[in-house]
Amino acid sequence: MSTTVKDLPKDLLIADGLKGELLKEHKLKPTEATEKNLLPTAEDVQQEKTHQNILTGIAGFNSDSLKPTETMEKIVLPGEDDIKTEKTIQGVLQGVAGFESENLKTVKTREPASPSSVMQAELARDSSLSAVSDFDRANLKKAETAEKNSLPSTEAIAQEMEHIKFKDGIESYDKSKLSHTETMEKNILPTKEVIALEKSQ
């Protein structure tokens, strides 16, 4: 059963004002609808072909043509000189870290000389140099150097000759002239009287 327009509620019906706006004539500008479809450029087509060729080459690559290879891991060990240098550095660092500052001696820093003391030292130096340069050598007395070379006396020469003969006699002595001897160790036992005296004490 269909419902007539009269029987419809008013809130479902189009208002008279809105109906009039829809039904009256409007002056619209004529426009043409254009469909935009941007075609790729020649560079885009070339890039796409290159990409497709790469993908085709990867997909159709025959892995059987590869040669078997072994991966070698190289570990470069340090040499003896490097190890010694490292140990030396470690020893120095440990010595510095474990150094006890209590073993240091107290030292007073010498302050720099004042300008007045520096000037006094310069004046004294200049006066000494001028005194040396102005010295008159004519005031020196003439002196002759006597070279002393004391010769040994006859007694000293005789003693030296005896000492030399004594050394020569010891060094040139013939050991074959010595007679063979045996050392006898004597152990004197105490007498009865000494034993009795020792016991009585």
PDB file of C-alpha atoms in Angstrom:
ATOM      1  CA  MET A   1       0.000   0.000   0.000  1.00  0.00           C
ATOM      2  CA  SER A   2       1.577   3.239  -1.152  1.00  0.00           C
ATOM      3  CA  THR A   3       1.413   6.466   0.835  1.00  0.00           C
ATOM      4  CA  THR A   4       0.305   9.612  -0.908  1.00  0.00           C
ATOM      5  CA  VAL A   5       2.191  12.919  -0.727  1.00  0.00           C
ATOM      6  CA  LYS A   6      -0.564  14.412   1.377  1.00  0.00           C
ATOM      7  CA  ASP A   7      -0.196  11.707   3.974  1.00  0.00           C
ATOM      8  CA  LEU A   8       3.651  12.236   4.345  1.00  0.00           C
ATOM      9  CA  PRO A   9       4.822  14.187   7.413  1.00  0.00           C
ATOM     10  CA  LYS A  10       5.791  17.806   6.780  1.00  0.00           C
ATOM     11  CA  ASP A  11       9.432  17.337   7.981  1.00  0.00           C
ATOM     12  CA  LEU A  12      10.021  14.926   5.072  1.00  0.00           C
ATOM     13  CA  LEU A  13       8.675  17.336   2.477  1.00  0.00           C
ATOM     14  CA  ILE A  14      10.933  19.912   0.720  1.00  0.00           C
ATOM     15  CA  ALA A  15      10.218  23.415   1.901  1.00  0.00           C
ATOM     16  CA  ASP A  16       8.665  25.826  -0.548  1.00  0.00           C
ATOM     17  CA  GLY A  17      11.706  28.119  -0.533  1.00  0.00           C
ATOM     18  CA  LEU A  18      14.193  25.351  -1.220  1.00  0.00           C
ATOM     19  CA  LYS A  19      11.902  23.912  -3.860  1.00  0.00           C
ATOM     20  CA  GLY A  20      11.705  27.225  -5.585  1.00  0.00           C
ATOM     21  CA  GLU A  21      15.523  27.571  -5.610  1.00  0.00           C
ATOM     22  CA  LEU A  22      15.880  24.184  -7.182  1.00  0.00           C
ATOM     23  CA  LEU A  23      13.214  24.658  -9.832  1.00  0.00           C
ATOM     24  CA  LYS A  24      14.018  28.227 -10.970  1.00  0.00           C
ATOM     25  CA  GLU A  25      16.328  28.929 -13.914  1.00  0.00           C
ATOM     26  CA  HIS A  26      20.027  29.449 -13.183  1.00  0.00           C
ATOM     27  CA  LYS A  27      22.572  31.199 -15.433  1.00  0.00           C
ATOM     28  CA  LEU A  28      25.614  28.828 -15.265  1.00  0.00           C
ATOM     29  CA  LYS A  29      28.748  29.159 -17.379  1.00  0.00           C
ATOM     30  CA  PRO A  30      29.228  26.324 -19.842  1.00  0.00           C
ATOM     31  CA  THR A  31      32.368  24.248 -18.990  1.00  0.00           C
ATOM     32  CA  GLU A  32      33.960  21.230 -20.570  1.00  0.00           C
ATOM     33  CA  ALA A  33      35.170  18.368 -18.439  1.00  0.00           C
ATOM     34  CA  THR A  34      38.786  17.425 -19.269  1.00  0.00           C
ATOM     35  CA  GLU A  35      40.229  14.116 -18.197  1.00  0.00           C
ATOM     36  CA  LYS A  36      43.865  14.473 -17.091  1.00  0.00           C
ATOM     37  CA  ASN A  37      46.079  11.448 -17.742  1.00  0.00           C
ATOM     38  CA  LEU A  38      49.795  12.347 -17.499  1.00  0.00           C
ATOM     39  CA  LEU A  39      51.895  10.138 -19.750  1.00  0.00           C
ATOM     40  CA  PRO A  40      55.439   9.215 -18.643  1.00  0.00           C
ATOM     41  CA  THR A  41      58.385  10.990 -20.268  1.00  0.00           C
ATOM     42  CA  ALA A  42      61.114   9.279 -22.286  1.00  0.00           C
ATOM     43  CA  GLU A  43      63.456   9.336 -19.276  1.00  0.00           C
ATOM     44  CA  ASP A  44      60.824   7.657 -17.089  1.00  0.00           C
ATOM     45  CA  VAL A  45      60.306   4.964 -19.730  1.00  0.00           C
ATOM     46  CA  GLN A  46      64.082   4.374 -20.011  1.00  0.00           C
ATOM     47  CA  GLN A  47      64.484   4.094 -16.232  1.00  0.00           C
ATOM     48  CA  GLU A  48      61.573   1.672 -16.041  1.00  0.00           C
ATOM     49  CA  LYS A  49      63.126  -0.482 -18.782  1.00  0.00           C
ATOM     50  CA  THR A  50      66.485  -0.497 -17.011  1.00  0.00           C
ATOM     51  CA  HIS A  51      64.822  -1.495 -13.766  1.00  0.00           C
ATOM     52  CA  GLN A  52      62.896  -4.271 -15.485  1.00  0.00           C
ATOM     53  CA  ASN A  53      66.080  -5.572 -17.164  1.00  0.00           C
ATOM     54  CA  ILE A  54      67.880  -5.692 -13.798  1.00  0.00           C
ATOM     55  CA  LEU A  55      64.989  -7.583 -12.203  1.00  0.00           C
ATOM     56  CA  THR A  56      64.831  -9.995 -15.163  1.00  0.00           C
ATOM     57  CA  GLY A  57      68.610 -10.590 -14.987  1.00  0.00           C
ATOM     58  CA  ILE A  58      68.455 -11.305 -11.248  1.00  0.00           C
ATOM     59  CA  ALA A  59      65.476 -13.612 -11.587  1.00  0.00           C
ATOM     60  CA  GLY A  60      67.024 -15.555 -14.484  1.00  0.00           C
ATOM     61  CA  PHE A  61      70.571 -15.733 -13.099  1.00  0.00           C
ATOM     62  CA  ASN A  62      72.037 -19.240 -12.999  1.00  0.00           C
ATOM     63  CA  SER A  63      73.831 -19.747  -9.700  1.00  0.00           C
ATOM     64  CA  ASP A  64      75.540 -22.900 -11.045  1.00  0.00           C
ATOM     65  CA  SER A  65      77.964 -20.717 -13.018  1.00  0.00           C
ATOM     66  CA  LEU A  66      79.475 -19.314  -9.798  1.00  0.00           C
ATOM     67  CA  LYS A  67      82.853 -20.658  -8.675  1.00  0.00           C
ATOM     68  CA  PRO A  68      83.086 -22.070  -5.138  1.00  0.00           C
ATOM     69  CA  THR A  69      85.204 -19.868  -2.873  1.00  0.00           C
ATOM     70  CA  GLU A  70      86.301 -20.128   0.744  1.00  0.00           C
ATOM     71  CA  THR A  71      86.168 -17.148   3.038  1.00  0.00           C
ATOM     72  CA  MET A  72      89.415 -16.629   4.960  1.00  0.00           C
ATOM     73  CA  GLU A  73      89.261 -14.522   8.091  1.00  0.00           C
ATOM     74  CA  LYS A  74      92.533 -12.704   8.668  1.00  0.00           C
ATOM     75  CA  ILE A  75      93.439 -11.717  12.209  1.00  0.00           C
ATOM     76  CA  VAL A  76      96.641  -9.684  12.374  1.00  0.00           C
ATOM     77  CA  LEU A  77      98.388 -10.446  15.667  1.00  0.00           C
ATOM     78  CA  PRO A  78     100.721  -7.847  17.207  1.00  0.00           C
ATOM     79  CA  GLY A  79     104.472  -8.373  16.877  1.00  0.00           C
ATOM     80  CA  GLU A  80     107.063  -8.618  19.660  1.00  0.00           C
ATOM     81  CA  ASP A  81     107.915  -4.925  19.403  1.00  0.00           C
ATOM     82  CA  ASP A  82     104.239  -3.973  19.692  1.00  0.00           C
ATOM     83  CA  ILE A  83     103.819  -6.205  22.757  1.00  0.00           C
ATOM     84  CA  LYS A  84     106.946  -4.749  24.424  1.00  0.00           C
ATOM     85  CA  THR A  85     105.772  -1.221  23.705  1.00  0.00           C
ATOM     86  CA  GLU A  86     102.323  -2.001  25.107  1.00  0.00           C
ATOM     87  CA  LYS A  87     103.847  -3.544  28.245  1.00  0.00           C
ATOM     88  CA  THR A  88     106.095  -0.516  28.720  1.00  0.00           C
ATOM     89  CA  ILE A  89     103.140   1.834  28.400  1.00  0.00           C
ATOM     90  CA  GLN A  90     101.093  -0.291  30.816  1.00  0.00           C
ATOM     91  CA  GLY A  91     103.964  -0.319  33.312  1.00  0.00           C
ATOM     92  CA  VAL A  92     104.318   3.457  33.128  1.00  0.00           C
ATOM     93  CA  LEU A  93     100.586   3.963  33.578  1.00  0.00           C
ATOM     94  CA  GLN A  94     100.481   1.576  36.554  1.00  0.00           C
ATOM     95  CA  GLY A  95     103.491   3.304  38.092  1.00  0.00           C
ATOM     96  CA  VAL A  96     101.858   6.696  37.726  1.00  0.00           C
ATOM     97  CA  ALA A  97      98.540   5.435  39.078  1.00  0.00           C
ATOM     98  CA  GLY A  98     100.110   3.712  42.097  1.00  0.00           C
ATOM     99  CA  PHE A  99     102.634   6.427  42.902  1.00  0.00           C
ATOM    100  CA  GLU A 100     102.502   7.645  46.488  1.00  0.00           C
ATOM    101  CA  SER A 101     102.834  11.401  46.717  1.00  0.00           C
ATOM    102  CA  GLU A 102     103.979  11.053  50.335  1.00  0.00           C
ATOM    103  CA  ASN A 103     107.408   9.934  49.079  1.00  0.00           C
ATOM    104  CA  LEU A 104     108.005  13.303  47.449  1.00  0.00           C
ATOM    105  CA  LYS A 105     110.367  15.723  49.135  1.00  0.00           C
ATOM    106  CA  THR A 106     109.273  19.224  49.988  1.00  0.00           C
ATOM    107  CA  VAL A 107     110.909  21.659  47.609  1.00  0.00           C
ATOM    108  CA  LYS A 108     110.790  25.418  47.838  1.00  0.00           C
ATOM    109  CA  THR A 109     110.384  27.214  44.556  1.00  0.00           C
ATOM    110  CA  ARG A 110     113.036  29.789  43.984  1.00  0.00           C
ATOM    111  CA  GLU A 111     111.453  33.126  43.327  1.00  0.00           C
ATOM    112  CA  PRO A 112     112.816  35.182  40.434  1.00  0.00           C
ATOM    113  CA  ALA A 113     115.313  37.861  41.356  1.00  0.00           C
ATOM    114  CA  SER A 114     114.035  41.359  41.865  1.00  0.00           C
ATOM    115  CA  PRO A 115     114.981  44.080  39.344  1.00  0.00           C
ATOM    116  CA  SER A 116     117.282  45.744  41.871  1.00  0.00           C
ATOM    117  CA  SER A 117     119.272  42.544  42.547  1.00  0.00           C
ATOM    118  CA  VAL A 118     119.534  41.861  38.802  1.00  0.00           C
ATOM    119  CA  MET A 119     120.888  45.378  38.288  1.00  0.00           C
ATOM    120  CA  GLN A 120     123.430  44.951  41.095  1.00  0.00           C
ATOM    121  CA  ALA A 121     124.655  41.683  39.563  1.00  0.00           C
ATOM    122  CA  GLU A 122     125.020  43.331  36.146  1.00  0.00           C
ATOM    123  CA  LEU A 123     126.976  46.251  37.645  1.00  0.00           C
ATOM    124  CA  ALA A 124     129.311  43.875  39.498  1.00  0.00           C
ATOM    125  CA  ARG A 125     129.900  41.869  36.311  1.00  0.00           C
ATOM    126  CA  ASP A 126     130.622  44.995  34.290  1.00  0.00           C
ATOM    127  CA  SER A 127     133.062  46.294  36.928  1.00  0.00           C
ATOM    128  CA  SER A 128     134.885  42.938  36.992  1.00  0.00           C
ATOM    129  CA  LEU A 129     135.216  42.891  33.193  1.00  0.00           C
ATOM    130  CA  SER A 130     136.494  46.473  33.122  1.00  0.00           C
ATOM    131  CA  ALA A 131     139.025  45.718  35.875  1.00  0.00           C
ATOM    132  CA  VAL A 132     140.373  42.726  33.939  1.00  0.00           C
ATOM    133  CA  SER A 133     140.582  44.636  30.664  1.00  0.00           C
ATOM    134  CA  ASP A 134     142.312  47.657  32.314  1.00  0.00           C
ATOM    135  CA  PHE A 135     144.855  45.534  34.229  1.00  0.00           C
ATOM    136  CA  ASP A 136     148.500  46.576  33.603  1.00  0.00           C
ATOM    137  CA  ARG A 137     150.703  43.563  33.024  1.00  0.00           C
ATOM    138  CA  ALA A 138     153.839  45.685  33.587  1.00  0.00           C
ATOM    139  CA  ASN A 139     153.173  45.505  37.345  1.00  0.00           C
ATOM    140  CA  LEU A 140     153.689  41.714  37.337  1.00  0.00           C
ATOM    141  CA  LYS A 141     157.000  40.343  38.627  1.00  0.00           C
ATOM    142  CA  LYS A 142     159.066  38.136  36.347  1.00  0.00           C
ATOM    143  CA  ALA A 143     159.232  34.564  37.583  1.00  0.00           C
ATOM    144  CA  GLU A 144     160.988  31.490  36.248  1.00  0.00           C
ATOM    145  CA  THR A 145     159.419  28.052  36.502  1.00  0.00           C
ATOM    146  CA  ALA A 146     161.755  25.459  38.006  1.00  0.00           C
ATOM    147  CA  GLU A 147     160.975  21.868  37.036  1.00  0.00           C
ATOM    148  CA  LYS A 148     161.708  19.490  39.911  1.00  0.00           C
ATOM    149  CA  ASN A 149     162.409  15.830  39.152  1.00  0.00           C
ATOM    150  CA  SER A 150     163.737  14.193  42.292  1.00  0.00           C
ATOM    151  CA  LEU A 151     165.755  11.036  41.525  1.00  0.00           C
ATOM    152  CA  PRO A 152     165.756   8.136  44.019  1.00  0.00           C
ATOM    153  CA  SER A 153     168.698   7.701  46.334  1.00  0.00           C
ATOM    154  CA  THR A 154     171.158   4.760  46.186  1.00  0.00           C
ATOM    155  CA  GLU A 155     169.487   3.154  49.228  1.00  0.00           C
ATOM    156  CA  ALA A 156     166.067   3.303  47.583  1.00  0.00           C
ATOM    157  CA  ILE A 157     167.509   1.783  44.396  1.00  0.00           C
ATOM    158  CA  ALA A 158     169.163  -1.038  46.371  1.00  0.00           C
ATOM    159  CA  GLN A 159     165.887  -1.847  48.224  1.00  0.00           C
ATOM    160  CA  GLU A 160     163.975  -1.909  44.930  1.00  0.00           C
ATOM    161  CA  MET A 161     166.541  -4.289  43.382  1.00  0.00           C
ATOM    162  CA  GLU A 162     166.291  -6.668  46.378  1.00  0.00           C
ATOM    163  CA  HIS A 163     162.497  -6.657  46.122  1.00  0.00           C
ATOM    164  CA  ILE A 164     162.654  -7.469  42.397  1.00  0.00           C
ATOM    165  CA  LYS A 165     165.120 -10.345  43.031  1.00  0.00           C
ATOM    166  CA  PHE A 166     162.867 -11.709  45.794  1.00  0.00           C
ATOM    167  CA  LYS A 167     159.831 -11.721  43.449  1.00  0.00           C
ATOM    168  CA  ASP A 168     161.836 -13.325  40.643  1.00  0.00           C
ATOM    169  CA  GLY A 169     163.051 -16.042  43.037  1.00  0.00           C
ATOM    170  CA  ILE A 170     159.496 -16.901  44.058  1.00  0.00           C
ATOM    171  CA  GLU A 171     158.153 -16.951  40.493  1.00  0.00           C
ATOM    172  CA  SER A 172     161.043 -18.986  39.033  1.00  0.00           C
ATOM    173  CA  TYR A 173     161.349 -21.522  41.904  1.00  0.00           C
ATOM    174  CA  ASP A 174     161.542 -25.160  40.789  1.00  0.00           C
ATOM    175  CA  LYS A 175     158.750 -27.098  42.541  1.00  0.00           C
ATOM    176  CA  SER A 176     160.386 -30.421  41.662  1.00  0.00           C
ATOM    177  CA  LYS A 177     163.031 -29.788  44.360  1.00  0.00           C
ATOM    178  CA  LEU A 178     160.377 -29.983  47.079  1.00  0.00           C
ATOM    179  CA  SER A 179     160.228 -33.250  49.062  1.00  0.00           C
ATOM    180  CA  HIS A 180     156.916 -35.037  49.608  1.00  0.00           C
ATOM    181  CA  THR A 181     155.578 -34.785  53.170  1.00  0.00           C
ATOM    182  CA  GLU A 182     152.506 -36.098  54.924  1.00  0.00           C
ATOM    183  CA  THR A 183     150.653 -34.111  57.527  1.00  0.00           C
ATOM    184  CA  MET A 184     150.114 -35.910  60.816  1.00  0.00           C
ATOM    185  CA  GLU A 185     147.315 -34.710  63.056  1.00  0.00           C
ATOM    186  CA  LYS A 186     148.254 -35.082  66.734  1.00  0.00           C
ATOM    187  CA  ASN A 187     145.489 -35.442  69.299  1.00  0.00           C
ATOM    188  CA  ILE A 188     147.057 -35.495  72.781  1.00  0.00           C
ATOM    189  CA  LEU A 189     144.873 -37.455  75.231  1.00  0.00           C
ATOM    190  CA  PRO A 190     144.700 -36.288  78.853  1.00  0.00           C
ATOM    191  CA  THR A 191     146.539 -38.252  81.539  1.00  0.00           C
ATOM    192  CA  LYS A 192     144.922 -39.963  84.557  1.00  0.00           C
ATOM    193  CA  GLU A 193     145.887 -37.056  86.797  1.00  0.00           C
ATOM    194  CA  VAL A 194     144.213 -34.538  84.491  1.00  0.00           C
ATOM    195  CA  ILE A 195     141.046 -36.669  84.330  1.00  0.00           C
ATOM    196  CA  ALA A 196     140.946 -37.031  88.096  1.00  0.00           C
ATOM    197  CA  LEU A 197     141.453 -33.310  88.542  1.00  0.00           C
ATOM    198  CA  GLU A 198     138.672 -32.605  86.041  1.00  0.00           C
ATOM    199  CA  LYS A 199     136.277 -34.931  87.903  1.00  0.00           C
ATOM    200  CA  SER A 200     137.059 -33.396  91.284  1.00  0.00           C
ATOM    201  CA  GLN A 201     136.110 -29.970  90.011  1.00  0.00           C
TER     202      GLN A 201
END
